XYZ file of C-alpha atoms in Angstrom:
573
model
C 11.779 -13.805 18.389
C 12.475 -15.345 21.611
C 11.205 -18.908 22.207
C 12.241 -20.101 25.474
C 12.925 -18.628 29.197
C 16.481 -18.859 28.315
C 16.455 -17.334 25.207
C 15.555 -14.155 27.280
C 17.405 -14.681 30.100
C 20.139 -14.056 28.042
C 18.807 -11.215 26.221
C 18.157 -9.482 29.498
C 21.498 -9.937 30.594
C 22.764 -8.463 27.674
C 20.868 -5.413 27.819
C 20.952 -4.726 31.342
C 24.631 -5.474 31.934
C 25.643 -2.551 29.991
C 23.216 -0.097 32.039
C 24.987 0.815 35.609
C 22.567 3.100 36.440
C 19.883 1.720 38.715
C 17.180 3.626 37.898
C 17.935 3.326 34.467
C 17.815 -0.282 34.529
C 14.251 0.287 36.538
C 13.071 1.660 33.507
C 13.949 -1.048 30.918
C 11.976 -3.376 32.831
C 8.524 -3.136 30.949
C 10.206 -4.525 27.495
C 12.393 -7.358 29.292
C 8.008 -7.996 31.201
C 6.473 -8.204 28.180
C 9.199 -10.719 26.635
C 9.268 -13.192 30.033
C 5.349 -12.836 29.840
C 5.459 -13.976 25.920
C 6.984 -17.317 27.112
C 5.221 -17.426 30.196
C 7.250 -17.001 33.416
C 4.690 -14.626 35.286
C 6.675 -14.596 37.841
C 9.721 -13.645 36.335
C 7.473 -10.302 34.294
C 5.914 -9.507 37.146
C 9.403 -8.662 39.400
C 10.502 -6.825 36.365
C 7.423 -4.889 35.681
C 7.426 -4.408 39.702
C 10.603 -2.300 39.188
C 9.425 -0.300 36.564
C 6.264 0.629 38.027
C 8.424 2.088 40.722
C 9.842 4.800 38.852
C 7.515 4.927 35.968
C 3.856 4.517 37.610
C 1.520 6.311 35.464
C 2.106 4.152 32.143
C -1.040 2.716 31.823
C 0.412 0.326 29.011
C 2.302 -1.334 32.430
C -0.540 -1.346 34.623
C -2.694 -2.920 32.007
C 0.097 -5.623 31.532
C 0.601 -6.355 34.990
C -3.652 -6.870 34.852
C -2.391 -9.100 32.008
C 0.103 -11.268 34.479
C -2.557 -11.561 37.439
C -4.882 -12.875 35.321
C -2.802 -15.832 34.307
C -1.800 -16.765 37.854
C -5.523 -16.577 38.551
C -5.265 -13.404 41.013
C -8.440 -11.872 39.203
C -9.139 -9.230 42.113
C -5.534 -7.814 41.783
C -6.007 -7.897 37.928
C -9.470 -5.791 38.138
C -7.827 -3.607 40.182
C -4.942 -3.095 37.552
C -7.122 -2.673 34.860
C -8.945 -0.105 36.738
C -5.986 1.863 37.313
C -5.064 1.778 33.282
C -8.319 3.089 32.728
C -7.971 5.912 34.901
C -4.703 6.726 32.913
C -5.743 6.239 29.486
C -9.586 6.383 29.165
C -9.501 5.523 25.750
C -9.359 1.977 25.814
C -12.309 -0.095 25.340
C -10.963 -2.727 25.013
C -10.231 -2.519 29.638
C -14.182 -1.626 29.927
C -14.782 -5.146 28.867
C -12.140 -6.905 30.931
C -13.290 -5.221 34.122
C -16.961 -6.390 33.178
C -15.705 -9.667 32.500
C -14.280 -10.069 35.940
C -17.017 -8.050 37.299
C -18.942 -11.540 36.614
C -16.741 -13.277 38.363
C -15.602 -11.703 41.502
C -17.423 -10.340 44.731
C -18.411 -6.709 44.265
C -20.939 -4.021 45.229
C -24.156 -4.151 43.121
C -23.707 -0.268 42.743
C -20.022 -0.681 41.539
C -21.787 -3.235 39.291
C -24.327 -1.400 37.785
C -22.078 1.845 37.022
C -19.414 -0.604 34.735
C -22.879 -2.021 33.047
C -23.653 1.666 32.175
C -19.694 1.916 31.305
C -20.267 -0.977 28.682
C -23.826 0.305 27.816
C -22.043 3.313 26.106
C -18.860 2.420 24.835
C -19.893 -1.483 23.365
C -23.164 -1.857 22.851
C -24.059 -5.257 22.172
C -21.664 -7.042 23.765
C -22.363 -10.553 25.266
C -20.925 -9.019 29.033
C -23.671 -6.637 28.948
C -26.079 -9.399 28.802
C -24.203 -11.250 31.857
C -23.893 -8.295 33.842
C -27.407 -7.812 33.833
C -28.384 -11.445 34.435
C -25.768 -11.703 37.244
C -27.840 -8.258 38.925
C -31.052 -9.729 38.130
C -29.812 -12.908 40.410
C -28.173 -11.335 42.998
C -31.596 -9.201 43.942
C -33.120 -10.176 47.048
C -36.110 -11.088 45.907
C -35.315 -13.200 43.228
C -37.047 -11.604 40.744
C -37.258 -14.179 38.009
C -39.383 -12.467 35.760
C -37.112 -9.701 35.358
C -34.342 -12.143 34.201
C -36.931 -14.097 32.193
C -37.362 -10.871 30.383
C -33.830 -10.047 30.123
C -33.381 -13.385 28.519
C -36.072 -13.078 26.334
C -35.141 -9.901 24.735
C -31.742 -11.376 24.863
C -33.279 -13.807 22.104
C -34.782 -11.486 19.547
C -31.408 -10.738 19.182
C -29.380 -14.290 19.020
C -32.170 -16.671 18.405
C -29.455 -19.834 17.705
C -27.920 -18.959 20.997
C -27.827 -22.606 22.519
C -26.523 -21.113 25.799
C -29.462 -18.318 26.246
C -32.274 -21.354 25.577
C -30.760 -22.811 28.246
C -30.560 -20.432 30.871
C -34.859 -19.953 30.369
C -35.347 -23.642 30.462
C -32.953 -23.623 33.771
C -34.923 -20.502 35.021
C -38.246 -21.833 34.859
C -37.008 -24.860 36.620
C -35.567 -23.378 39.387
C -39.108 -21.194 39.856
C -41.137 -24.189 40.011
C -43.012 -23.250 36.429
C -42.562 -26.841 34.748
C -45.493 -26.674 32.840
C -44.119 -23.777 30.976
C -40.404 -25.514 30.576
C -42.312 -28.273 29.380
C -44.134 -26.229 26.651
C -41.055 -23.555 25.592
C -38.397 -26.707 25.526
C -40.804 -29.234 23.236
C -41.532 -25.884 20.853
C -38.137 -25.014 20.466
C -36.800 -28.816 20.029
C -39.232 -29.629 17.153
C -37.600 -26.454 15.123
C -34.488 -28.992 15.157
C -32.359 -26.314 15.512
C -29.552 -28.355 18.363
C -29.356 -31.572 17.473
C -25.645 -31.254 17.477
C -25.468 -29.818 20.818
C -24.936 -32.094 24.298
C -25.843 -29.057 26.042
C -29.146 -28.498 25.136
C -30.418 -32.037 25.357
C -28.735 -32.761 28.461
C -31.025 -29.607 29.668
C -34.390 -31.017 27.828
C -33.725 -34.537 30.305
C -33.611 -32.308 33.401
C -36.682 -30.886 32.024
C -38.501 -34.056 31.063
C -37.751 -36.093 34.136
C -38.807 -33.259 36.701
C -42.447 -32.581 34.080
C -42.672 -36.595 34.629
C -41.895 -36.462 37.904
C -44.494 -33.701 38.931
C -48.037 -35.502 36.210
C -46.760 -38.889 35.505
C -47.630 -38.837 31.823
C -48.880 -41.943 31.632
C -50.381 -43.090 28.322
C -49.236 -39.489 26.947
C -47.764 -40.345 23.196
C -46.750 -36.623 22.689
C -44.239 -36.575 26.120
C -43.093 -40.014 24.902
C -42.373 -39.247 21.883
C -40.069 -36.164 23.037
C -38.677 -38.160 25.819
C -37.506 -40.965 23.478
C -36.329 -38.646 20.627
C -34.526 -36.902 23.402
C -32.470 -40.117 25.114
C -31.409 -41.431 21.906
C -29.835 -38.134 20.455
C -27.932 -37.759 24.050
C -26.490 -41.483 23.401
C -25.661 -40.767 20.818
C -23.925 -37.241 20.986
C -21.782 -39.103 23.732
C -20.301 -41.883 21.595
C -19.424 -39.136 18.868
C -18.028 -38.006 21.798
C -16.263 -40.834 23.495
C -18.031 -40.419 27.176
C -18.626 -44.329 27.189
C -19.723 -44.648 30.261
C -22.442 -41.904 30.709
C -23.060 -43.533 27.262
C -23.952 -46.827 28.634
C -26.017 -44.819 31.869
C -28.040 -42.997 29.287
C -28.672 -46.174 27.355
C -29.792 -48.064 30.299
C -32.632 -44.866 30.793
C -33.456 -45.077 27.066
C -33.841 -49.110 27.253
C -36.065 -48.562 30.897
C -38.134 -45.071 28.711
C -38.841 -47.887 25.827
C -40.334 -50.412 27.987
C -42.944 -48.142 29.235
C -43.803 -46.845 26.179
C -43.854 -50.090 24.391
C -46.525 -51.039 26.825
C -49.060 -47.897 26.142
C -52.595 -49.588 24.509
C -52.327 -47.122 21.348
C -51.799 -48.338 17.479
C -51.865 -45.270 15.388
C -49.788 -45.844 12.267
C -47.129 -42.783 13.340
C -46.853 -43.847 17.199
C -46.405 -47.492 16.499
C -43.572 -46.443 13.198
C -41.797 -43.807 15.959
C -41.603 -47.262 18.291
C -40.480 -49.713 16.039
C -37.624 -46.892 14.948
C -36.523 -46.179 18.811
C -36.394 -49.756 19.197
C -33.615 -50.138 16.214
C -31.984 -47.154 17.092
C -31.903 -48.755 20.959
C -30.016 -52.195 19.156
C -27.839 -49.840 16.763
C -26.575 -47.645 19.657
C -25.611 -51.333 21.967
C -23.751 -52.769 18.968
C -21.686 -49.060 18.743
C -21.390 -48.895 22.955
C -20.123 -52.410 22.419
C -17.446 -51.830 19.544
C -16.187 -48.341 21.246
C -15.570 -50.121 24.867
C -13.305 -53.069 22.700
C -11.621 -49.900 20.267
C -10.862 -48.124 24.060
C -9.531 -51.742 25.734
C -12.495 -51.967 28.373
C -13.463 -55.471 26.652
C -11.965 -57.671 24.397
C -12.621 -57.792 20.606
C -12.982 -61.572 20.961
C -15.949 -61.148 23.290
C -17.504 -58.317 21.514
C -18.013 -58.773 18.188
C -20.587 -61.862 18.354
C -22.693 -59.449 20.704
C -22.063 -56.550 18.702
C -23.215 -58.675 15.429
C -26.312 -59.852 16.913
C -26.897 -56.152 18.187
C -26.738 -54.868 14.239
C -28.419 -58.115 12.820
C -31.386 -56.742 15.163
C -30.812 -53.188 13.709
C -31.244 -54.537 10.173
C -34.200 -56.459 10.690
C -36.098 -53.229 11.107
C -36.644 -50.900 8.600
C -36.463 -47.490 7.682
C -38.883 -45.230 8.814
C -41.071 -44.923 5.147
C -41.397 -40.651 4.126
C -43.900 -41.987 1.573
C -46.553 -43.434 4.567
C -50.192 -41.522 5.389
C -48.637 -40.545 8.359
C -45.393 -38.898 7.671
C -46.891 -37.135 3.971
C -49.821 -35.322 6.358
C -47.826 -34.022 9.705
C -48.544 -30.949 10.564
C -46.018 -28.462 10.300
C -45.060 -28.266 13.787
C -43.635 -32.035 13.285
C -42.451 -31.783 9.772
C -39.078 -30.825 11.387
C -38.625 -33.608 13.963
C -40.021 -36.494 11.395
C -37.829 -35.328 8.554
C -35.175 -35.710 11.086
C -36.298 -38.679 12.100
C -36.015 -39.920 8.864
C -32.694 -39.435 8.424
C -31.333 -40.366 11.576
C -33.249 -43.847 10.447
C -31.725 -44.131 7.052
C -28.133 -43.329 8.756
C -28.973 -46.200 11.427
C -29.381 -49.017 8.099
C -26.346 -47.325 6.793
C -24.145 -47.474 9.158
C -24.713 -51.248 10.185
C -23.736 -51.895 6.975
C -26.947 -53.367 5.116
C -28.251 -49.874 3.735
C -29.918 -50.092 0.318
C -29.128 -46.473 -1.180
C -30.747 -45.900 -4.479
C -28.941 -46.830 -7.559
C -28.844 -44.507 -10.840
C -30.789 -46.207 -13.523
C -27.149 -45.440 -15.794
C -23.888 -45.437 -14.241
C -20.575 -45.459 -15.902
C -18.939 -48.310 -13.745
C -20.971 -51.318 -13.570
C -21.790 -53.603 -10.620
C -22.064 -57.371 -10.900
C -26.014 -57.285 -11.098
C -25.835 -54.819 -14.001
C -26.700 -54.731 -17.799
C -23.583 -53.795 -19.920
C -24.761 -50.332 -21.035
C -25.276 -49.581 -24.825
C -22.421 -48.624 -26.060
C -24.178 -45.659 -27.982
C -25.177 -44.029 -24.545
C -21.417 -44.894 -22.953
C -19.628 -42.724 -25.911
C -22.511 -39.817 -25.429
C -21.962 -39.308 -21.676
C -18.326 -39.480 -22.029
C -18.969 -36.802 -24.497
C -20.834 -34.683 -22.217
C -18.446 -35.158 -19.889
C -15.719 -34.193 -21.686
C -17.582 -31.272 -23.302
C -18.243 -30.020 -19.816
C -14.600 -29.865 -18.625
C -13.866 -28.185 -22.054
C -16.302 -25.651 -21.186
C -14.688 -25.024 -17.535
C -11.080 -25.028 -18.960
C -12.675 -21.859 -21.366
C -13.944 -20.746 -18.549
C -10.854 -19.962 -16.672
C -8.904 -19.133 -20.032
C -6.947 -21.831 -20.142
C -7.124 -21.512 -24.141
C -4.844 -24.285 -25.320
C -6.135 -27.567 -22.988
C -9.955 -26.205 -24.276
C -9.263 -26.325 -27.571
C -7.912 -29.938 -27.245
C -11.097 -31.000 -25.914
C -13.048 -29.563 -28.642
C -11.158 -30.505 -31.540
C -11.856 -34.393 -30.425
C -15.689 -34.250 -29.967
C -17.356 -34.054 -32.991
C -20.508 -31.693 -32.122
C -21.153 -27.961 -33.306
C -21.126 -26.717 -30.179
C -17.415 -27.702 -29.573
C -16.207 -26.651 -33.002
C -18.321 -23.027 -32.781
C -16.638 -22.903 -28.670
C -13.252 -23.427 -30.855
C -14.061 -20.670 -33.050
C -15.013 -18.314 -30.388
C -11.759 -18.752 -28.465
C -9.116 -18.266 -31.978
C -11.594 -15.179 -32.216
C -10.381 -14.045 -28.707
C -6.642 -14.945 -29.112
C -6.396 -13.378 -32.705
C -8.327 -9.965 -30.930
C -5.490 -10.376 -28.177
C -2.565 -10.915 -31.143
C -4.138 -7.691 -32.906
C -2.844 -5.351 -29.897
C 0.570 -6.020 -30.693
C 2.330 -3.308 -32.931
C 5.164 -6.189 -33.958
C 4.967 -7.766 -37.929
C 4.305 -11.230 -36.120
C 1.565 -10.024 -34.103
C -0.163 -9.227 -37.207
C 0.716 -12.570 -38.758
C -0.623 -14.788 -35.852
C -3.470 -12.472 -35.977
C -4.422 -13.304 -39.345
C -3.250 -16.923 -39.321
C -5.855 -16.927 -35.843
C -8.496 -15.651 -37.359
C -8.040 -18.246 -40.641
C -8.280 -20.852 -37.606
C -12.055 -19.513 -36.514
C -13.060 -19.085 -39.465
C -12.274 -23.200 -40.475
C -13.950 -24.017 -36.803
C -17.047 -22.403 -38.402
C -17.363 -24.255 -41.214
C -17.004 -27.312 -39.497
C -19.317 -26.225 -37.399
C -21.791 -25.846 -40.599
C -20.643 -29.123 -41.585
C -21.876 -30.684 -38.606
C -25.354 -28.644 -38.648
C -26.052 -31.062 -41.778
C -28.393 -28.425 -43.209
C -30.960 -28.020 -39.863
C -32.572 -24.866 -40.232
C -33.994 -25.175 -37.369
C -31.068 -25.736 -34.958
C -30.898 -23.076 -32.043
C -27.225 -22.020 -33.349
C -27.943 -21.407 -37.322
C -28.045 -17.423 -36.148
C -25.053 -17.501 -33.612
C -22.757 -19.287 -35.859
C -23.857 -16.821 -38.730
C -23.069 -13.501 -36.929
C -19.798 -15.109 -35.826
C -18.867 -15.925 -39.178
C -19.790 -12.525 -40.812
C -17.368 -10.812 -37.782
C -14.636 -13.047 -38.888
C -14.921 -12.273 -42.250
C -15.324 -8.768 -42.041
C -11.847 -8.905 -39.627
C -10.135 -11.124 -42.391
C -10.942 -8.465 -45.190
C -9.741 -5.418 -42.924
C -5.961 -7.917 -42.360
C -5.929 -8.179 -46.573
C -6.862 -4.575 -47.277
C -4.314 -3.574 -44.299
C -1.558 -5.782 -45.973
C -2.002 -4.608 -49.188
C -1.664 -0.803 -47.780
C 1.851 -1.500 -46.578
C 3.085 -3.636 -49.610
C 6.071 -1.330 -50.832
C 6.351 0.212 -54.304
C 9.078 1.361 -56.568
C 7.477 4.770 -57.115
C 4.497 6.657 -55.143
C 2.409 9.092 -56.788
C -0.181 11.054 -54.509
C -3.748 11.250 -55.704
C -7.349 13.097 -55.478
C -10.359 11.553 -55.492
C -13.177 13.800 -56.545
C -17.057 13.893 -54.870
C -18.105 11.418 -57.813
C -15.800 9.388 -57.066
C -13.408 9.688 -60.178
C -10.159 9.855 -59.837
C -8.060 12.662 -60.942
C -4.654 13.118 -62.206
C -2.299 15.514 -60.307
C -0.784 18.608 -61.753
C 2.587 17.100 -61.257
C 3.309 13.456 -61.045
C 6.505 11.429 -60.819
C 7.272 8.269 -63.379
C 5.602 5.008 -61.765
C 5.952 1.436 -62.287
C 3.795 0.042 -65.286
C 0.815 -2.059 -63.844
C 1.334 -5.952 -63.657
C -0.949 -7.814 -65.723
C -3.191 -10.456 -63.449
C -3.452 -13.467 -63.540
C -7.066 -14.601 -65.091
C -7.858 -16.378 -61.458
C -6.851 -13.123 -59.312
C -9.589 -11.336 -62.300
C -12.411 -13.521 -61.524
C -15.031 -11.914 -59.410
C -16.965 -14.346 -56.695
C -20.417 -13.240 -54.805
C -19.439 -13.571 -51.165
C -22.496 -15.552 -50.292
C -22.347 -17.815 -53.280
C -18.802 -18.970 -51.753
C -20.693 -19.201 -48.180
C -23.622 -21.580 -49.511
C -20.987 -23.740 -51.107
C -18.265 -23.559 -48.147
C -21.122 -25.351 -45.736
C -21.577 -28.522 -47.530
C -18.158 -28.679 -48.865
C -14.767 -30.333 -47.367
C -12.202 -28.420 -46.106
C -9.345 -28.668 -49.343
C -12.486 -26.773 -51.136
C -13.369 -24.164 -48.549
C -9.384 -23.212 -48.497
C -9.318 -23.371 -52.518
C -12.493 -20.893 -52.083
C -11.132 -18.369 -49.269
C -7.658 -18.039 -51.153
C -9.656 -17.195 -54.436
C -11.730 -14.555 -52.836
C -8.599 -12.840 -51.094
C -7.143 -12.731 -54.609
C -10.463 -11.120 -55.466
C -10.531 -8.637 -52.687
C -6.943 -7.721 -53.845
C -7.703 -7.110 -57.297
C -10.363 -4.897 -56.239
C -8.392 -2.901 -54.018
C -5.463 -2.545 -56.806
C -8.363 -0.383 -58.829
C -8.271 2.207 -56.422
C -4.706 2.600 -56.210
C -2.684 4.742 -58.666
């Protein structure tokens, strides 16, 4: 990969320097283009690509790079021209149709020249944002003006990209420019109440052009609805520009929202919303100074020494005025057309208090980490949220099978639903253990499934007897499958013991088993011991096993193995 202009100069050399043939060289010249155009010397690619052009011209890959290289030196007639050629070679790229469109909107050309690429782009990309320009840009260029046809265009250019900031604009801009303020007036306070832009400079900037030539044109005085737009409309332009740093058409702006404020201040009206919306614009007006003041001293413009005493006083004004209240007549019955705008309204309030650094955010009635006007929380409650807590992250390391850290977490809290998640997951590694053919697969299987079947028990133990608890059923089902798998590992065991002698046998319909004709000397049977001859009722041991401590429930499961085993030795000559 070459980085620099020298990196290919030298490749170049290399490469050509071995070629004597002119022609030949010639022809190398689109590769050693496309490299001095990757590190941009134009200049350079374009003499190269010059040359190979004059023995290769009908590559359309080279005329479409050379449309490439005039674009970038800002030639864009030569470039159309280029790309027009590599579409005559090669109509298969699309990919061209849209370049020449694009610079179809922005270079002199015939409106009939125009209209057949807009067909071109019609059929090969519909959809396509150029289409839409190409059709504004004829719409405009008619001689009449014909602004209904391009109000039209951009309408229907809506139903498609309704959040298009840019396409709202160009109708606000449109009915400006043919004198139908009224209308602007109407479509721009519609669409602003939706909320839909409040992070876009554009769009406001347009809603001032719109609101200052309406004002201009039926003064408005004593109007509460314009004012209320107006002012909502000033202070989200200040503010866009100190997110964005434009201090001084900050501080212009500011000086139109402080001269907007005085006029409204003095309109004769005291409804409950119109006098809350003032008293808001009047802290966001003191917020926004104390900000305008801090960013000028954070750029230089004034000194920190003079600022911050005006800047205080700016924020100590901000704080003396509260939030705007969601719970007030006012605000709880707006109609839904200005449920949009006051919600925002009530945010942008809350983030005023906040930001001057006096906001009052609500505090939890029981937090972990205590302030210095806090109770000491019960210690009771302190150990069970930790133990939610810690339950929860137990559950999301099962989650993600991360086996080992889950069971750590369980085996400290002392709940049933730990100890059954415990059982569940040596249930899941003793069903992955079982898969293996290997003797100590089979062991950790079996040693596994001992594991669940403990975590059950506890989890009985720590039931305490409820009957009515929403996991009696759960935990019984899982206990009956581990069981049933633990007898299946004993019988399978005792299958593949090994024996001196082995005699085949038949078992008859009834059951009874029958000697063979011919049968080979086996070992004398072993007498048990009297524990291994005891027989135990499986749900005897069960009853017992839940109110019982673990030595006891072991002392019980080994005796009913030896029980299973003595059972199985009946059937086994």
């Amino acid at each position: 990969m070459f980085r620099t202009k020298q990196d290919v100069d030298g490749h170049a050399a290399n490469v050509l320097g071995r070629i004597k043939n002119e022609k030949e060289k010639n022809s190398r010249g689109y590769q050693i283009a496309r490299l001095y155009f990757s590190v941009s010397e134009y200049e350079v690619a374009k003499r190269y690509l010059s040359s190979f052009l004059s023995v290769r011209e009908t590559v359309p890959q080279a005329h479409k790079l050379m449309g490439h290289i005039f674009l970038k030196t800002n030639e864009k007639e030569k470039a159309l021209e280029c790309y027009k050629r590599a579409l005559e070679l090669d109509g298969t790229q699309k990919d061209l149709i849209i370049k020449i469109c694009e610079l179809c909107t922005q270079v002199a050309m015939d409106p009939e020249r125009t209209r057949f690429w807009l067909e071109k782009a019609e059929q090969t990309c519909p959809g396509n944002d150029v289409i839409f320009r190409l059709r504004e840009m004829i719409a405009q260029n008619s001689g009449d003006e014909n602004f209904k046809e391009l109000e039209k265009l951009i309408i229907t250019e809506l139903t498609q990209r309704p959040d298009d900031v840019s396409l709202r604009v160009k109708l606000l801009h449109l009915y400006l420019k043919s004198g139908r303020l009224d209308h602007a007036y109407n479509v721009a306070v519609q669409t602003d109440r939706t909320m839909a832009f409040t992070d876009s400079p554009e769009w406001y900037e347009t809603l001032l052009d719109v609101y200052y030539a309406y004002k201009g044109k039926n003064g408005c005085r004593g109007d509460l609805g314009f004012y209320t737009q107006f002012l909502h409309t000033l202070r989200n332009v200040v503010y866009l520009r100190l997110c964005y740093r434009e201090l001084i058409a900050c501080a212009e702006i500011l000086h139109q929202f402080d001269q907007v404020l005085q006029e409204a201040v003095q309109i004769p009206k005291q409804q409950d919303d119109w006098m809350s919306f003032l008293t808001e614009m009047t802290g966001q007006f003191f917020f926004s100074c104390g900000t305008l003041l801090l960013k000028r001293a954070q750029k230089g413009v004034l000194s920190w020494k003079d600022v911050i005493p005006q800047a205080s006083v700016c924020y100590l004004l901000n704080n003396s005025i509260l939030t705007i209240d969601s719970r007030s007549e006012w605000f709880v019955s707006a109609s839904m057309d200005k449920k949009s705008m006051y919600d925002h309204l009530h945010m942008i309030s809350n983030f005023r208090r906040s930001q001057g650094g006096t906001g009052t955010p609500p505090v939890p009635k029981h937090r972990l980490f205590k302030d210095d006007t806090d109770q000491d929380l019960d210690e009771a409650i302190t150990k069970v949220l930790m133990s939610e807590v810690q339950y929860a992250v137990g559950c999301s390391a099962m989650k993600k099978h991360k086996h080992e850290e889950a069971i750590n977490i369980f085996d400290k809290l002392h709940t049933p639903y730990a100890s059954l998640n415990s059982a569940k997951i040596y249930k899941v590694l003793a069903e992955q253990e079982r898969s293996r053919d290997a003797p100590e697969g089979r062991e950790h299987h079996q040693i596994l499934l001992t594991k669940a079947r403990d975590a059950i028990f506890r989890t009985f133990d720590l039931l305490q007897g409820d009957k009515k608890h929403e996991l009696n059923k759960s935990v019984q089902q899982l206990l009956d499958d581990v069981e049933s798998q633990l007898q299946c590992v004993s019988e399978w065991d005792e299958d593949e013991e090994p024996s001196q002698y082995h005699t085949p046998t038949a078992i008859q319909l009834d059951g009874d088993v029958s000697s063979p004709d011919h049968s080979t000397p086996r070992e004398k049977s072993r007498t048990k011991s009297p524990a291994a001859q005891v027989s135990f009722n499986t749900s005897d041991i069960r009853s017992l096993a839940y109110s019982q401590e673990s030595l006891v429930k072991m002392v019980l499961a080994r005796a009913m193995r030896s029980w299973s085993r003595s059972t199985a030795s009946l059937w086994r000559p």
